[in-house]
GROMACS .gro file of C-alpha atoms in nm:
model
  446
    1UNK     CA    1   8.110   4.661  14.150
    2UNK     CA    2   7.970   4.577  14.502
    3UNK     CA    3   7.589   4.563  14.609
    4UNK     CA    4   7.606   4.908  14.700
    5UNK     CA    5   7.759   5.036  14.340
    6UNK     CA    6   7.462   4.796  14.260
    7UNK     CA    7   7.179   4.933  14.417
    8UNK     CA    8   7.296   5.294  14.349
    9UNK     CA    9   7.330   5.217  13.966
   10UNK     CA   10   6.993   5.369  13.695
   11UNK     CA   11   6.877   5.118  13.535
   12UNK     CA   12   6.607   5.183  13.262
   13UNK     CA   13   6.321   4.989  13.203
   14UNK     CA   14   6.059   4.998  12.907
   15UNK     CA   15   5.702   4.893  12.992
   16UNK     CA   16   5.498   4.779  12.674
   17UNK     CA   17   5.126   4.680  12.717
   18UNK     CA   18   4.857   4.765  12.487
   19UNK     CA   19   4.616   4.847  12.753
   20UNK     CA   20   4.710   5.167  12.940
   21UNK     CA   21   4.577   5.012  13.291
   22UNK     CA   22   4.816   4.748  13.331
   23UNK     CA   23   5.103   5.024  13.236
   24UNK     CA   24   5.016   5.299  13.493
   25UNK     CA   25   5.024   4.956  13.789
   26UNK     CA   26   5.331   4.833  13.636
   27UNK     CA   27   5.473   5.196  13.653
   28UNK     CA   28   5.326   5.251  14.036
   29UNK     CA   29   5.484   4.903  14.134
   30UNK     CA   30   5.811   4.985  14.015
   31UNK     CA   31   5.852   5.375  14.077
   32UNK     CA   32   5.908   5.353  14.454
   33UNK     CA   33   6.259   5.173  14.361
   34UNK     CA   34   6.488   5.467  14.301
   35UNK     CA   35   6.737   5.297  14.044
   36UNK     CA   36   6.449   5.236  13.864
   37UNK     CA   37   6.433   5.484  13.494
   38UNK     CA   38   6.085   5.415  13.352
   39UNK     CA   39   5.955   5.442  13.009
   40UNK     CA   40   5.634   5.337  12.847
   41UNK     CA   41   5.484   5.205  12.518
   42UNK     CA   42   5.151   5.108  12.404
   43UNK     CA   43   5.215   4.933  12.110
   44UNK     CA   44   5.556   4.681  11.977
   45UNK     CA   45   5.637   4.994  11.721
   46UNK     CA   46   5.601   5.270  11.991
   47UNK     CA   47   5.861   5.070  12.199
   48UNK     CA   48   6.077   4.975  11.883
   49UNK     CA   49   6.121   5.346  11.835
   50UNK     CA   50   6.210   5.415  12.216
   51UNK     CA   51   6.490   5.158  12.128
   52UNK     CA   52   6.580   5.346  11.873
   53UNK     CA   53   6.652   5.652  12.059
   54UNK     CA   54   6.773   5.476  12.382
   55UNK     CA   55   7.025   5.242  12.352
   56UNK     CA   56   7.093   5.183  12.734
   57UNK     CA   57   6.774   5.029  12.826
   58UNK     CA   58   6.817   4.798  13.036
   59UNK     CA   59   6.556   4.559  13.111
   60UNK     CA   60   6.191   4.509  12.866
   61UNK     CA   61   5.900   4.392  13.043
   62UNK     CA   62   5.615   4.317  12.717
   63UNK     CA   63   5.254   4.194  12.702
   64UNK     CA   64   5.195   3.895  12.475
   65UNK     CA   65   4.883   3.985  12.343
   66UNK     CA   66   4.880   4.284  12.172
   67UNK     CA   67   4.743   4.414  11.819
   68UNK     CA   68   4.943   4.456  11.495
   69UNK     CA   69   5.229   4.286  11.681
   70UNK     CA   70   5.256   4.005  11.944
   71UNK     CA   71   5.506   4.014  12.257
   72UNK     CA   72   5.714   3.760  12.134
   73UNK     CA   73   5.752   3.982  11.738
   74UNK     CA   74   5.867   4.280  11.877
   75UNK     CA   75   6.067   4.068  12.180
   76UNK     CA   76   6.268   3.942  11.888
   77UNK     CA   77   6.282   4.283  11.703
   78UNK     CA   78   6.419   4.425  12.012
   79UNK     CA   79   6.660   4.215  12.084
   80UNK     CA   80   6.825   4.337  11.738
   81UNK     CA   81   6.806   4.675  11.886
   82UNK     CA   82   6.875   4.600  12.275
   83UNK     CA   83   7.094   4.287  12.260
   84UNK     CA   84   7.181   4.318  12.611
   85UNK     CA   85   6.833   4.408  12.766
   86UNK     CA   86   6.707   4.182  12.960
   87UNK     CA   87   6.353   4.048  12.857
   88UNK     CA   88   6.020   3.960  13.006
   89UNK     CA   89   5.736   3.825  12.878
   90UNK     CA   90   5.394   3.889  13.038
   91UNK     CA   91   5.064   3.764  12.958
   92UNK     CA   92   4.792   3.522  13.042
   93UNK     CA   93   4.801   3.122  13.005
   94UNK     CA   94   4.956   3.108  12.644
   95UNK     CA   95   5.016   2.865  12.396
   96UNK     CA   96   5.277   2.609  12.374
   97UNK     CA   97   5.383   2.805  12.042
   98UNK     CA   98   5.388   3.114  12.229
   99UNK     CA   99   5.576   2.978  12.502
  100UNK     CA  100   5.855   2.812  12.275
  101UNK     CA  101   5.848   3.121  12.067
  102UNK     CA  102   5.935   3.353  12.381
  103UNK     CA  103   6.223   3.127  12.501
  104UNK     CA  104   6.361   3.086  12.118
  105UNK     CA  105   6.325   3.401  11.934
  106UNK     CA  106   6.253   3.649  12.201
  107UNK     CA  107   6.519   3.517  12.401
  108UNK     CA  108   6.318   3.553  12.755
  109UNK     CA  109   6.509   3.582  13.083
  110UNK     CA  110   6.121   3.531  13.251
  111UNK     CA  111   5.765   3.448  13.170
  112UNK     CA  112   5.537   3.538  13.380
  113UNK     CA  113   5.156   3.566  13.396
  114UNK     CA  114   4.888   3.784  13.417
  115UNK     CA  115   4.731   3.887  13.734
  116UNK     CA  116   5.080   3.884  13.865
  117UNK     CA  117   5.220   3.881  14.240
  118UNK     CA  118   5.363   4.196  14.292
  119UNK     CA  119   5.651   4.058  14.489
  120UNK     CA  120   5.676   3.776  14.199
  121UNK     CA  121   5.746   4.048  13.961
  122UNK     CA  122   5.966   4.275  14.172
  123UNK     CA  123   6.201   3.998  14.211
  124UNK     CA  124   6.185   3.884  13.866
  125UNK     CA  125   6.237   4.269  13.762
  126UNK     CA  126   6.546   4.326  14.040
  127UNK     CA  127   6.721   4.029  13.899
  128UNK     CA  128   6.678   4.091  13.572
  129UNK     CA  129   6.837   4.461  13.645
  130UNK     CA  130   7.115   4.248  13.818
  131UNK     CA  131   7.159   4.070  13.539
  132UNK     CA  132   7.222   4.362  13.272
  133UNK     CA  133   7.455   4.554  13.516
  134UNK     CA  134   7.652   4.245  13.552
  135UNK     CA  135   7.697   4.195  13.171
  136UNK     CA  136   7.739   4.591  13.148
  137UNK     CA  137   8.039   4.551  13.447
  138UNK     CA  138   8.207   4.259  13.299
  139UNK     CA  139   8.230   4.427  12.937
  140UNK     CA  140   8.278   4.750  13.088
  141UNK     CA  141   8.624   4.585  13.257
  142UNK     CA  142   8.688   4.384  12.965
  143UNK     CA  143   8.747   4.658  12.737
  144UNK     CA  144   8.992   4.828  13.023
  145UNK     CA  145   9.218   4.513  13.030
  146UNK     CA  146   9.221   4.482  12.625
  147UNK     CA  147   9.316   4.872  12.654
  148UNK     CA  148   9.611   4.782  12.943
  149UNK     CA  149   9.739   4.501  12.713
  150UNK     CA  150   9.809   4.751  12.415
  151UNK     CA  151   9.987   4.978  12.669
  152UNK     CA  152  10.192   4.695  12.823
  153UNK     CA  153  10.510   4.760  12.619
  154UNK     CA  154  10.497   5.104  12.769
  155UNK     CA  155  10.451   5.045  13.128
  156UNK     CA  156  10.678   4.858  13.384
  157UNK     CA  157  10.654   4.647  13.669
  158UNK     CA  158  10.367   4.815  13.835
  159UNK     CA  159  10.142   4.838  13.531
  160UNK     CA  160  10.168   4.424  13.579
  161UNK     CA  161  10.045   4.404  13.938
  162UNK     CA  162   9.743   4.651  13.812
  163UNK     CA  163   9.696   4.376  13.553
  164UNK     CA  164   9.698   4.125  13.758
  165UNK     CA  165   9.433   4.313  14.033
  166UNK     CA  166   9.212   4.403  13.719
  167UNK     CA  167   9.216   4.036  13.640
  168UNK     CA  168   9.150   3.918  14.010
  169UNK     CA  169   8.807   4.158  13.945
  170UNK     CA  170   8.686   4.005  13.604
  171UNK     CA  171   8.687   3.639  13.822
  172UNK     CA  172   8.547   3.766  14.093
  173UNK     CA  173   8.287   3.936  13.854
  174UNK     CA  174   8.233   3.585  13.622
  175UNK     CA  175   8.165   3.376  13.914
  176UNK     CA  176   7.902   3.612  13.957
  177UNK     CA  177   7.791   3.620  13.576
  178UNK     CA  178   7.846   3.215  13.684
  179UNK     CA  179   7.527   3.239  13.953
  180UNK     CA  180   7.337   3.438  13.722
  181UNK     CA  181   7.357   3.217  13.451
  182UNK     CA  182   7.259   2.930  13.705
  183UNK     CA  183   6.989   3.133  13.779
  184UNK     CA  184   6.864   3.143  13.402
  185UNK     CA  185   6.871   2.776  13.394
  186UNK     CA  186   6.649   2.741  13.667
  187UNK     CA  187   6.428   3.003  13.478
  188UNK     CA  188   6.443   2.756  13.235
  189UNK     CA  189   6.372   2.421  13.421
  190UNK     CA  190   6.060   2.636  13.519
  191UNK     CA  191   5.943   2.702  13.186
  192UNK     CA  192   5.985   2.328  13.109
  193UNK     CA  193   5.735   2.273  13.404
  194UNK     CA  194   5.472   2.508  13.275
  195UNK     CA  195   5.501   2.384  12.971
  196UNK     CA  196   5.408   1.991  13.087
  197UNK     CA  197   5.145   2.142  13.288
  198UNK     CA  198   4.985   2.350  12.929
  199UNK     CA  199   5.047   1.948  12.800
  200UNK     CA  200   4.848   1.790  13.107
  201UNK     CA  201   4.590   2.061  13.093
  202UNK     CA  202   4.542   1.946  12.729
  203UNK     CA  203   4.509   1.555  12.800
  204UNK     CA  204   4.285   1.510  13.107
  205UNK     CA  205   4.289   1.163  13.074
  206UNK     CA  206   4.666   1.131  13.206
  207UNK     CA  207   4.682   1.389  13.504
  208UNK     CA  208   5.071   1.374  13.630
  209UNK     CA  209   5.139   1.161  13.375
  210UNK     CA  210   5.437   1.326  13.243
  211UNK     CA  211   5.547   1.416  13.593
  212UNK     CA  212   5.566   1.085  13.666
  213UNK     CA  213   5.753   0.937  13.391
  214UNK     CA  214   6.019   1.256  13.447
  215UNK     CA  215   6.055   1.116  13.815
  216UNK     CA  216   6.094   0.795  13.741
  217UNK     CA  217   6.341   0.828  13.451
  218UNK     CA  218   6.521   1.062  13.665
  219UNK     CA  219   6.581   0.744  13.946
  220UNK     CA  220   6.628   0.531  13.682
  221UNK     CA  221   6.954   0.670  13.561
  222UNK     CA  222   7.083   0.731  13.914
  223UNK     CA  223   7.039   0.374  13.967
  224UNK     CA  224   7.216   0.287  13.654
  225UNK     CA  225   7.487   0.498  13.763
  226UNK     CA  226   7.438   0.760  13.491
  227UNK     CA  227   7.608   1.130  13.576
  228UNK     CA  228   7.422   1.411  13.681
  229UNK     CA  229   7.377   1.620  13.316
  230UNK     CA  230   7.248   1.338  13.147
  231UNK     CA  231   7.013   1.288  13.470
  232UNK     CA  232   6.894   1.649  13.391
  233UNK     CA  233   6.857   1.589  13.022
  234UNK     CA  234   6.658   1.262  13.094
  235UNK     CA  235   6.428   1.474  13.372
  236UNK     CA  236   6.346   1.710  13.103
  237UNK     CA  237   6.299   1.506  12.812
  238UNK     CA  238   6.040   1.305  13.074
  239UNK     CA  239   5.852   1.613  13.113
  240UNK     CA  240   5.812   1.650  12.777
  241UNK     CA  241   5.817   1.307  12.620
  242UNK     CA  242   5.425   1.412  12.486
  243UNK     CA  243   5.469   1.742  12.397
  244UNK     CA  244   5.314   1.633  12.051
  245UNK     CA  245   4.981   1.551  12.140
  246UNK     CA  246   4.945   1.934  12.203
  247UNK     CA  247   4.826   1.871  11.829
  248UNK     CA  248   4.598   1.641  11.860
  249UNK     CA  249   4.226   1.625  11.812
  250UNK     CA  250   4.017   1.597  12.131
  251UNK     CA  251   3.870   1.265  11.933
  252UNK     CA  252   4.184   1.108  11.905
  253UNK     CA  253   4.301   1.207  12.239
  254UNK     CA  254   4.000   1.023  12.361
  255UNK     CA  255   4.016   0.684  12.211
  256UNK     CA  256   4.220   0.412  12.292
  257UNK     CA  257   4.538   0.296  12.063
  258UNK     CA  258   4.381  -0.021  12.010
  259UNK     CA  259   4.028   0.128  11.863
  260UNK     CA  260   4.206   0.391  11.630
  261UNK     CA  261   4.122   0.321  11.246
  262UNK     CA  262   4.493   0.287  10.999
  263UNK     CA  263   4.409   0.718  10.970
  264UNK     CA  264   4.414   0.794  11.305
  265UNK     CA  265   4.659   0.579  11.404
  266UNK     CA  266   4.917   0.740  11.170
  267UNK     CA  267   4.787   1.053  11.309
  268UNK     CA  268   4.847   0.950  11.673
  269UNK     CA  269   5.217   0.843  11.565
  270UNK     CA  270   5.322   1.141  11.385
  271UNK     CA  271   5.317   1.319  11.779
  272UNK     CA  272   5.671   1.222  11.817
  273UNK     CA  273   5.789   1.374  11.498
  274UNK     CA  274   5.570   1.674  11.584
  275UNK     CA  275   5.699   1.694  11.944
  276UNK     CA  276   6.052   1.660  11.811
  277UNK     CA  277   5.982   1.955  11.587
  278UNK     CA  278   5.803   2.164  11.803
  279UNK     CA  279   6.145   2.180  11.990
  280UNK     CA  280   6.396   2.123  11.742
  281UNK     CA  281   6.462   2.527  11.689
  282UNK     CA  282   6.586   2.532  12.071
  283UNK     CA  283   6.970   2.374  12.048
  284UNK     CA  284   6.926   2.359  12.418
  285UNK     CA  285   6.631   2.110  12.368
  286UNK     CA  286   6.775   1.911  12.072
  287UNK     CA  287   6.906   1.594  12.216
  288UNK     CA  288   6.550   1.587  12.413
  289UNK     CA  289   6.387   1.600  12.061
  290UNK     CA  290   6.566   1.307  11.985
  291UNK     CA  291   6.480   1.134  12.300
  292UNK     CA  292   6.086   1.217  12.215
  293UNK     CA  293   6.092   1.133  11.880
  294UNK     CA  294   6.192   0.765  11.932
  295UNK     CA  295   6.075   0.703  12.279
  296UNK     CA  296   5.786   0.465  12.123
  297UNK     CA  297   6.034   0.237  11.956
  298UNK     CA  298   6.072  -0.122  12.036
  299UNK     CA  299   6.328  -0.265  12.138
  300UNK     CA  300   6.251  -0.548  11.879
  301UNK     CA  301   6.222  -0.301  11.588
  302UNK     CA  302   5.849  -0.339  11.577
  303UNK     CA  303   5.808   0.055  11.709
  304UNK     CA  304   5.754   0.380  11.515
  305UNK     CA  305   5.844   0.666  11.388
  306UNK     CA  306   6.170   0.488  11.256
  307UNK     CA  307   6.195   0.101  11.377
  308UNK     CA  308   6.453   0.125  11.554
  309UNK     CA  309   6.574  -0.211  11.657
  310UNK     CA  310   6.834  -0.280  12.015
  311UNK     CA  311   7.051  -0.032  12.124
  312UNK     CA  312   7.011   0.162  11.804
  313UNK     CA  313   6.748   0.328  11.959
  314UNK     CA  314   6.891   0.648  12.212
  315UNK     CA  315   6.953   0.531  12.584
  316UNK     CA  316   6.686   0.785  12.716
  317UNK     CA  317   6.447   0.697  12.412
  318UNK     CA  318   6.442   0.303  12.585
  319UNK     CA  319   6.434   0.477  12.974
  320UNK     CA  320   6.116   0.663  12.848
  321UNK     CA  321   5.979   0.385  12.681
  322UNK     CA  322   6.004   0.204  12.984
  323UNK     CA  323   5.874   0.421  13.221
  324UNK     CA  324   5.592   0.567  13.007
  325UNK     CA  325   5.460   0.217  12.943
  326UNK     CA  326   5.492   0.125  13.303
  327UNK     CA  327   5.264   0.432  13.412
  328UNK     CA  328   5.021   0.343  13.205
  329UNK     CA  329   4.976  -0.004  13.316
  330UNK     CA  330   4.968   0.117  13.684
  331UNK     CA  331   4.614   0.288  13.622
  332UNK     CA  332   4.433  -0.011  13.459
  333UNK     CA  333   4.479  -0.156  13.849
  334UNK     CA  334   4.285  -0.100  14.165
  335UNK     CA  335   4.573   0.116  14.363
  336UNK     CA  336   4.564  -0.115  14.688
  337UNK     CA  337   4.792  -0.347  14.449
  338UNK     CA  338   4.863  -0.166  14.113
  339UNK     CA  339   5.258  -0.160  14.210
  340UNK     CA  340   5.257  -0.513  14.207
  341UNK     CA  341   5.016  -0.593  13.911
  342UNK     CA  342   5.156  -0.326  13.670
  343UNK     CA  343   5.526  -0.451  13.739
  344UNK     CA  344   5.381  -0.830  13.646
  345UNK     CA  345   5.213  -0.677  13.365
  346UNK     CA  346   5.555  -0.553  13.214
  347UNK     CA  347   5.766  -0.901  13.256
  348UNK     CA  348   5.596  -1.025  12.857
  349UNK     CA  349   5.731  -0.667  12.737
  350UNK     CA  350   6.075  -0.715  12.824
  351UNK     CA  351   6.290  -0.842  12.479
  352UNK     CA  352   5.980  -0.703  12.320
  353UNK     CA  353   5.928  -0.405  12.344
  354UNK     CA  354   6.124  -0.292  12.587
  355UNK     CA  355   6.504  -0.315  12.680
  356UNK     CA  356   6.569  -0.619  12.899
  357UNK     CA  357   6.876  -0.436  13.079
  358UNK     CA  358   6.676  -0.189  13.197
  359UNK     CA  359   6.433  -0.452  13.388
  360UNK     CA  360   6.629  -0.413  13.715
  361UNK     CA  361   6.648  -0.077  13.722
  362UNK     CA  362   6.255   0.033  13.658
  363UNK     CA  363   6.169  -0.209  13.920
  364UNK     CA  364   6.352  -0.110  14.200
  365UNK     CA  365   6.283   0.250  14.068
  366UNK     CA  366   5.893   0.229  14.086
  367UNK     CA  367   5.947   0.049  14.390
  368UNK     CA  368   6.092   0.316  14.546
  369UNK     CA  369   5.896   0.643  14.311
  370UNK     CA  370   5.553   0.472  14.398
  371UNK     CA  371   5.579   0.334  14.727
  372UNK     CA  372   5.302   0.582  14.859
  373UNK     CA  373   5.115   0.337  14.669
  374UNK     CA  374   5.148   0.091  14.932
  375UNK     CA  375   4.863   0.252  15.231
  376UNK     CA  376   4.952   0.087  15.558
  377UNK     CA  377   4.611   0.058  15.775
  378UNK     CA  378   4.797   0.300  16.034
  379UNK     CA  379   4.704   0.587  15.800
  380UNK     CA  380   4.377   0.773  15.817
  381UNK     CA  381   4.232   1.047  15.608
  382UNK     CA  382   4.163   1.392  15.677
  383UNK     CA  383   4.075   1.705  15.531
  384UNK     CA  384   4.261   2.065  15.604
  385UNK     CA  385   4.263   2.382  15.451
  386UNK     CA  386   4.601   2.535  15.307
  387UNK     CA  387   4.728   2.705  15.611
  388UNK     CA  388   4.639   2.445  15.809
  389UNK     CA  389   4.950   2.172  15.645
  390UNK     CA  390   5.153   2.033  15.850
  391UNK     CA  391   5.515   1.918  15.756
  392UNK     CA  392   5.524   1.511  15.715
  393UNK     CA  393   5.155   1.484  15.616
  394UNK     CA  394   5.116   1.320  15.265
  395UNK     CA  395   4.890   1.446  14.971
  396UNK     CA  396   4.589   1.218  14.900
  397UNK     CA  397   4.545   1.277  14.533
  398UNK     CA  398   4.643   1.494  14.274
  399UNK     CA  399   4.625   1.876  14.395
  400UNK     CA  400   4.519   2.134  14.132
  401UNK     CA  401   4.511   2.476  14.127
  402UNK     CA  402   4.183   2.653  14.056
  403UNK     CA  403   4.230   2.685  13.652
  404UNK     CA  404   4.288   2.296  13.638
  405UNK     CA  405   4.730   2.357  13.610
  406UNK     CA  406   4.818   2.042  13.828
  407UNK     CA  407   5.008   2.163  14.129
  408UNK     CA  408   5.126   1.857  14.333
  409UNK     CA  409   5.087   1.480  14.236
  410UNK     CA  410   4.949   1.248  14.479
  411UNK     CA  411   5.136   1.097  14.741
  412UNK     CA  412   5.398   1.358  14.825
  413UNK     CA  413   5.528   1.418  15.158
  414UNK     CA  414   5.418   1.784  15.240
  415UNK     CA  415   5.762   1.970  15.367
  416UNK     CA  416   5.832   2.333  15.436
  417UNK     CA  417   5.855   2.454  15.098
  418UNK     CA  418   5.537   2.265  14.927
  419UNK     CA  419   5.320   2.381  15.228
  420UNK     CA  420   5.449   2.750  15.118
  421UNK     CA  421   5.409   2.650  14.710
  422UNK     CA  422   5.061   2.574  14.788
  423UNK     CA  423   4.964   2.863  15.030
  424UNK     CA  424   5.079   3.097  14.768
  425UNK     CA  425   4.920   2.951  14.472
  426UNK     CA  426   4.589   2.949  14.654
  427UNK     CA  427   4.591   3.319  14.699
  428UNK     CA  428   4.690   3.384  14.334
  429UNK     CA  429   4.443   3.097  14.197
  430UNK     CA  430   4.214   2.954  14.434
  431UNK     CA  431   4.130   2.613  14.465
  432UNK     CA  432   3.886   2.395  14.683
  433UNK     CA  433   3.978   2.494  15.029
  434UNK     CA  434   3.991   2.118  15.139
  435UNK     CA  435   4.321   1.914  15.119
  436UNK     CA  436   4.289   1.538  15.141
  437UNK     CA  437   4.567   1.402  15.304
  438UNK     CA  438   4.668   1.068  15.483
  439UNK     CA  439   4.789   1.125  15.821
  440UNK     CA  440   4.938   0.846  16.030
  441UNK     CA  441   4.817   0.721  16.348
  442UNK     CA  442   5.069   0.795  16.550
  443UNK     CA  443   5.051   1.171  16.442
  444UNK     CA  444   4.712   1.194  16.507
  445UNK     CA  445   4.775   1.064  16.886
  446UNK     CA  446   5.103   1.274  16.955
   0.00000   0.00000   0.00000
């Protein structure tokens, strides 16, 4: 099927949204695309009876929050009745529950919030139509060749070369299933994202934190040599290293480790269990639960949850360990020499608590992660508004977006695509109009 076959095949879609408003927009966004079947429910059931009836429907676009039955229920109901429709989710900031719920049981291609880009959401709704006449094409040309290879006894020589063209199609056709499924995982890496930035929205105290550690984990392995999936694996298990403390009081999450009573420090050390949990239903996500769950382990055996002792404790476990207890060493300095102070901070660790084989490899690594750190006096300070970025200028401090979801971490270089990331998030939620960036002298003078 070519991208004209593509564009000229019906492909039905089933709005559900409690609230007839958002309905009749999502119906006036999408009618003008002529492929484009629509159907509407206002409640889960309503749209688990359409299902009923139509069994070709092709992509589900849901509200989370509706009564008698949440987005992510009758997601997972439907995909019982639909297995092949594609499904979004779409609601306002939800929780991490939620969010794991929709990726786990409801089995989300997207989530996406509410007020949406309409652009956003027309691309997110095209691919996802993509997507299910793909899967619809390949089976559709699977079935043919299982038919062609009962009738091969009967047919001769030419019935082989037809064979052998319908094969050349089903490649041609999983190397695009191949893209599509690339572009699921990137739907996924995204969700991971929002996800750290529901976790850093929770703890104030550590803005980027996670971030952060993710980066510098991530340049860790490459300079231990480590290969690119478990590189990806590390990133994400970075990201989400304190996906626990989502459960956490707003008391404990505001003392220090070293004031909390015998209670609340068991409390504070059950988050790796509970952020290994909160995950563990994902298979996709199980080897980072393991990561989380022991990534405050020492490497003398003093840690918790399990006291794990050496190299009994998971590889990424003792990268995280590393680079989370670096990060937080580098804020108790003034920043004109916190690079320098933290790093000297972590020499008594190594042996101790931390793995003395990985002592090369976090210091060139926050050498190179943090080097922004290092201001030269060439560098001056200036304000500009959003549209006013220039490529090569470098972000001040921490940029968030107007609800407090942090955007950009300090000390990135501003290139084509951020400057676009941040235009378009300050249309959709605006934030202080002034950017505080360093500029250097010499751009300032050319």
């Amino acid at each position: 099927m070519n991208d004209q076959e593509f564009s000229d095949s019906e492909v039905k879609i089933l709005l559900v949204d409690d609230e007839v408003n958002i309905t009749k927009s999502l119906r006036r966004l999408l009618m003008d695309v002529d492929q484009y079947d629509i159907h509407i429910a206002n409640s889960g059931q309503d749209a688990l009876d359409i299902l009923a009836d139509e069994t070709d429907v092709g992509v589900i676009i849901s509200d989370q929050r509706m009564p008698e039955m949440t987005g992510v229920e009758f997601l997972k109901k439907a995909r019982g009745l639909a297995p092949d429709a594609v499904r979004i989710l779409l609601t306002g900031y939800a929780d991490i529950e939620a969010s794991i719920a929709a990726i786990n049981d409801g089995a989300v291609f997207r989530y996406l919030t509410k007020p949406w880009e309409d652009d956003s959401l027309l691309r997110a709704v095209a691919e996802a139509a993509r997507n299910y006449l793909l899967v619809s094409e390949n089976k559709r040309l699977n079935a043919m060749v299982l038919k062609q290879k009962e009738e091969l006894e009967q047919w001769n020589q030419r019935l082989k070369q037809r064979v052998l063209d319908q094969t050349a199609q089903i490649r041609e056709k999983n190397v695009d299933l191949a893209t599509s499924n690339a572009q699921l995982k990137n739907s996924f890496d995204e969700t991971i994202e929002t996800l750290t930035g529901v976790l850093e929205m929770r703890d104030r105290r550590a803005p980027g934190h996670s971030r952060n550690v993710a980066e510098l984990v991530t340049v860790m392995a490459e300079k231990l040599g480590r290969p690119e999936d478990e590189k990806g694996l590390l990133r994400s298990a970075g990201l989400l290293h304190d996906i626990g403390k989502i459960g956490m009081t707003d008391a404990l999450l505001s003392k220090p480790i070293s004031e909390l009573n015998e209670k609340d420090r068991q409390a504070y050390e059950n988050h790796v269990i509970r952020g290994q949990a909160a995950i563990d239903m994902i298979p996709a996500l199980r080897d980072i639960g393991v990561m989380i769950r022991h990534h405050h382990e020492r490497y003398d055996g003093l840690g918790f949850p399990d006291q794990l002792k050496g190299d009994d404790i998971p590889f990424g476990a003792r990268l995280i360990c590393a680079a989370d207890m670096f990060e937080r060493k580098l804020i108790q300095f003034p920043e004109s020499d916190s690079l320098v102070s933290a790093l000297k901070e972590l020499e008594g660790e190594w042996g101790k608590s931390l793995d003395p084989k990985l002592r090369i490899a976090l210091n060139r690594g926050a050498k190179e992660v943090y080097s922004n750190l290092n201001i030269s006096v060439e560098v001056l300070e200036a304000k500009v508004a959003p549209n006013d970025l220039e490529v090569g200028m470098q972000l001040k401090n921490d940029l968030y977006t107007g609800t407090g979801v942090l955007l950009l971490k300090k000390g990135i270089i501003f290139d084509e695509l951020k400057i676009k990331a941040v235009q378009r998030s300050f249309m959709i939620d605006p934030f202080d109009r002034d950017i505080e960036v360093l500029l250097k002298q010499t751009d300032l003078d050319s």
